[in-house]
XYZ file of C-alpha atoms in Angstrom:
233
model
C -21.889 -4.321 19.364
C -22.978 -7.946 19.776
C -20.211 -8.900 17.356
C -17.571 -6.995 19.345
C -18.499 -8.528 22.698
C -18.647 -11.991 21.123
C -15.220 -11.402 19.576
C -13.914 -10.559 23.059
C -15.381 -13.829 24.317
C -13.776 -15.832 21.501
C -10.375 -14.268 22.197
C -10.724 -15.148 25.863
C -11.688 -18.741 25.037
C -8.756 -18.973 22.623
C -6.540 -18.223 25.606
C -3.449 -17.371 23.566
C -3.485 -20.678 21.676
C -3.051 -22.938 24.724
C -6.256 -24.913 24.031
C -5.515 -27.581 21.440
C -9.214 -28.042 20.592
C -9.617 -24.337 19.862
C -6.518 -23.313 17.857
C -5.807 -19.729 16.747
C -6.794 -20.497 13.144
C -10.349 -21.243 14.267
C -10.458 -18.361 16.735
C -9.378 -15.726 14.252
C -11.520 -17.196 11.478
C -14.589 -16.806 13.676
C -13.427 -13.323 14.678
C -13.175 -12.372 11.006
C -16.640 -13.748 10.253
C -18.176 -11.855 13.157
C -16.403 -8.627 12.248
C -17.613 -8.916 8.651
C -21.133 -9.788 9.798
C -21.268 -6.645 11.917
C -21.154 -4.573 8.722
C -23.412 -6.770 6.576
C -26.208 -7.790 8.937
C -27.624 -4.259 9.548
C -28.297 -3.906 5.805
C -29.944 -7.324 5.664
C -31.980 -6.468 8.744
C -33.134 -3.156 7.286
C -34.010 -4.753 3.937
C -36.078 -7.503 5.543
C -37.713 -4.986 7.868
C -38.905 -2.984 4.859
C -40.268 -6.195 3.369
C -41.903 -6.956 6.725
C -40.273 -10.410 6.775
C -38.473 -10.130 10.087
C -39.510 -9.613 13.690
C -37.220 -6.686 14.579
C -38.186 -6.675 18.240
C -37.216 -10.326 18.576
C -33.919 -9.789 16.719
C -33.104 -6.785 18.891
C -33.879 -8.837 22.006
C -31.543 -11.616 20.874
C -28.703 -9.195 20.088
C -29.223 -7.310 23.354
C -29.171 -10.581 25.320
C -26.034 -11.649 23.436
C -24.216 -8.492 24.536
C -25.169 -8.977 28.172
C -24.385 -12.696 28.221
C -21.013 -12.488 26.449
C -19.843 -9.686 28.743
C -21.048 -11.594 31.821
C -19.435 -14.872 30.704
C -16.160 -13.114 29.917
C -15.843 -11.136 33.147
C -17.038 -14.026 35.317
C -14.421 -16.289 33.718
C -11.657 -13.888 34.716
C -13.149 -13.777 38.212
C -13.144 -17.573 38.566
C -9.552 -17.719 37.295
C -8.497 -15.620 40.278
C -10.202 -18.047 42.661
C -8.294 -20.988 41.193
C -4.904 -19.293 41.025
C -4.818 -18.825 37.258
C -4.261 -15.073 37.465
C -1.999 -12.786 39.503
C 0.644 -15.522 39.619
C 4.274 -14.558 38.995
C 6.748 -17.329 38.041
C 9.708 -17.630 40.481
C 12.243 -16.873 37.716
C 10.436 -13.575 37.039
C 9.975 -12.681 40.716
C 13.751 -12.979 41.301
C 14.576 -10.287 38.749
C 15.329 -6.884 40.383
C 12.296 -4.593 40.479
C 13.882 -1.874 38.316
C 14.409 -4.458 35.558
C 10.842 -5.755 35.524
C 8.347 -4.922 32.805
C 5.246 -2.949 33.713
C 3.152 -6.061 33.110
C 5.038 -8.248 35.589
C 5.205 -5.459 38.171
C 1.423 -5.112 37.923
C 0.908 -8.878 38.088
C 3.137 -9.214 41.151
C 1.565 -6.228 42.918
C -2.008 -7.485 42.531
C -0.934 -11.012 43.409
C 0.763 -9.895 46.635
C -2.562 -9.907 48.493
C -4.722 -12.942 47.801
C -7.627 -11.301 49.635
C -7.505 -8.267 47.354
C -7.452 -10.547 44.313
C -10.532 -12.358 45.612
C -12.308 -9.026 46.142
C -11.682 -8.141 42.508
C -12.933 -11.590 41.519
C -16.150 -11.085 43.486
C -16.798 -7.761 41.758
C -16.396 -9.464 38.396
C -18.555 -12.477 39.250
C -21.356 -10.717 41.134
C -21.398 -7.828 38.667
C -21.671 -10.300 35.802
C -24.545 -12.112 37.511
C -26.491 -8.891 38.085
C -25.907 -7.973 34.452
C -28.248 -10.778 33.429
C -31.314 -9.372 35.216
C -33.279 -6.389 33.954
C -33.853 -4.999 37.457
C -30.143 -4.940 38.294
C -28.783 -4.300 34.785
C -28.200 -0.580 35.273
C -26.577 -1.020 38.703
C -24.281 -3.748 37.371
C -23.397 -1.690 34.289
C -22.383 1.368 36.334
C -20.306 -0.692 38.792
C -18.622 -2.670 36.029
C -17.979 0.510 34.040
C -16.010 1.989 36.944
C -14.157 -1.311 37.290
C -13.367 -1.609 33.576
C -12.192 2.008 33.200
C -9.689 1.400 35.993
C -8.597 -1.883 34.386
C -8.353 -0.260 30.962
C -6.032 2.471 32.270
C -3.843 -0.150 33.979
C -3.587 -2.109 30.734
C -2.654 1.031 28.785
C -0.265 2.810 31.124
C 1.443 -0.284 32.566
C 1.922 -1.741 29.081
C 0.138 -5.044 29.519
C 0.005 -7.411 26.561
C -2.108 -6.694 23.488
C -4.572 -9.465 24.323
C -5.411 -8.017 27.738
C -5.711 -4.521 26.268
C -8.014 -5.716 23.482
C -10.212 -7.522 25.986
C -10.542 -4.480 28.222
C -11.307 -2.158 25.289
C -14.019 -4.398 23.834
C -15.659 -5.114 27.185
C -15.603 -1.444 28.167
C -17.236 -0.488 24.868
C -19.918 -3.114 25.447
C -20.662 -1.856 28.964
C -20.769 1.762 27.758
C -23.336 0.660 25.175
C -25.511 -0.914 27.875
C -25.270 2.252 29.958
C -26.094 4.483 26.993
C -29.454 2.741 26.615
C -30.327 4.042 30.096
C -29.026 7.556 29.428
C -32.186 9.409 30.472
C -32.397 7.616 33.811
C -28.730 8.315 34.553
C -29.080 12.027 33.768
C -31.997 12.303 36.174
C -30.237 10.323 38.897
C -26.764 11.896 38.710
C -27.359 15.412 37.379
C -30.942 16.418 38.173
C -31.314 14.994 41.661
C -30.362 17.343 44.483
C -28.704 15.701 47.473
C -30.687 16.109 50.686
C -27.956 17.089 53.165
C -27.628 19.880 55.724
C -26.004 22.965 54.246
C -24.971 26.492 55.180
C -27.266 29.052 53.587
C -25.274 31.864 52.028
C -27.005 34.577 50.044
C -23.838 35.479 48.178
C -23.458 33.033 45.253
C -19.953 34.246 44.457
C -18.849 33.505 48.003
C -20.204 29.976 47.683
C -18.117 29.379 44.578
C -15.022 30.851 46.222
C -15.404 28.512 49.208
C -15.823 25.527 46.915
C -12.805 26.382 44.796
C -10.755 27.039 47.938
C -10.875 23.289 48.723
C -8.778 22.696 45.595
C -6.615 25.806 45.743
C -5.706 25.516 49.429
C -4.907 21.816 49.105
C -2.670 22.668 46.140
C -0.861 25.377 48.116
C -0.457 23.046 51.098
C 1.120 20.444 48.827
C 3.531 23.035 47.435
C 4.482 23.909 51.010
C 5.222 20.262 51.816
C 7.266 20.018 48.623
C 9.357 23.025 49.669
C 10.195 21.377 53.002
C 12.022 18.468 51.357
C 14.005 20.478 48.814
């Protein structure tokens, strides 16, 4: 997992080959080394652990910190790019093309760039969420918030056909955040599934009636929508 999040960071730093001091040959060479290491290192770690020649707790701490830091650096970088006008910018020659001839990527880019304030709000989520990711007390909160953010971003990248680089970034970062959340699985189960909300409620002895009322919120809204649909046909 540390390899995957570091690979995402390297791809972001490579920036599509625009940095002359960090050419694609170096980027993808390092990516290959990290990918290969992800398969080899666990065996080395296990072997040395059996020989009692490695401090596993320290190694785990380093890898865990690497995951958090690489995700934070990556997301914060995308946040700062929005502040300095390096994202959500559509070239004039693209903006002049009729909307029905635009690619999904440029339509998405133009839409999010239409409101600078909205772009800055997204940037703040990325930057503040990344900062909180680096503290143990706020790690779980940051992970949950960033997970919701990244799932939304991942679906945009998939269904609006953004470039392969953006899709790869979102997949790797989402996997990394899911990993961080999974380490707090027990706490999340207690908080989301075993904690009963303290709110006023109507006491009904008939359990079946309760379920019918709950389901009716979906069924009646569906029927109402069908009715509206029939009015415009």
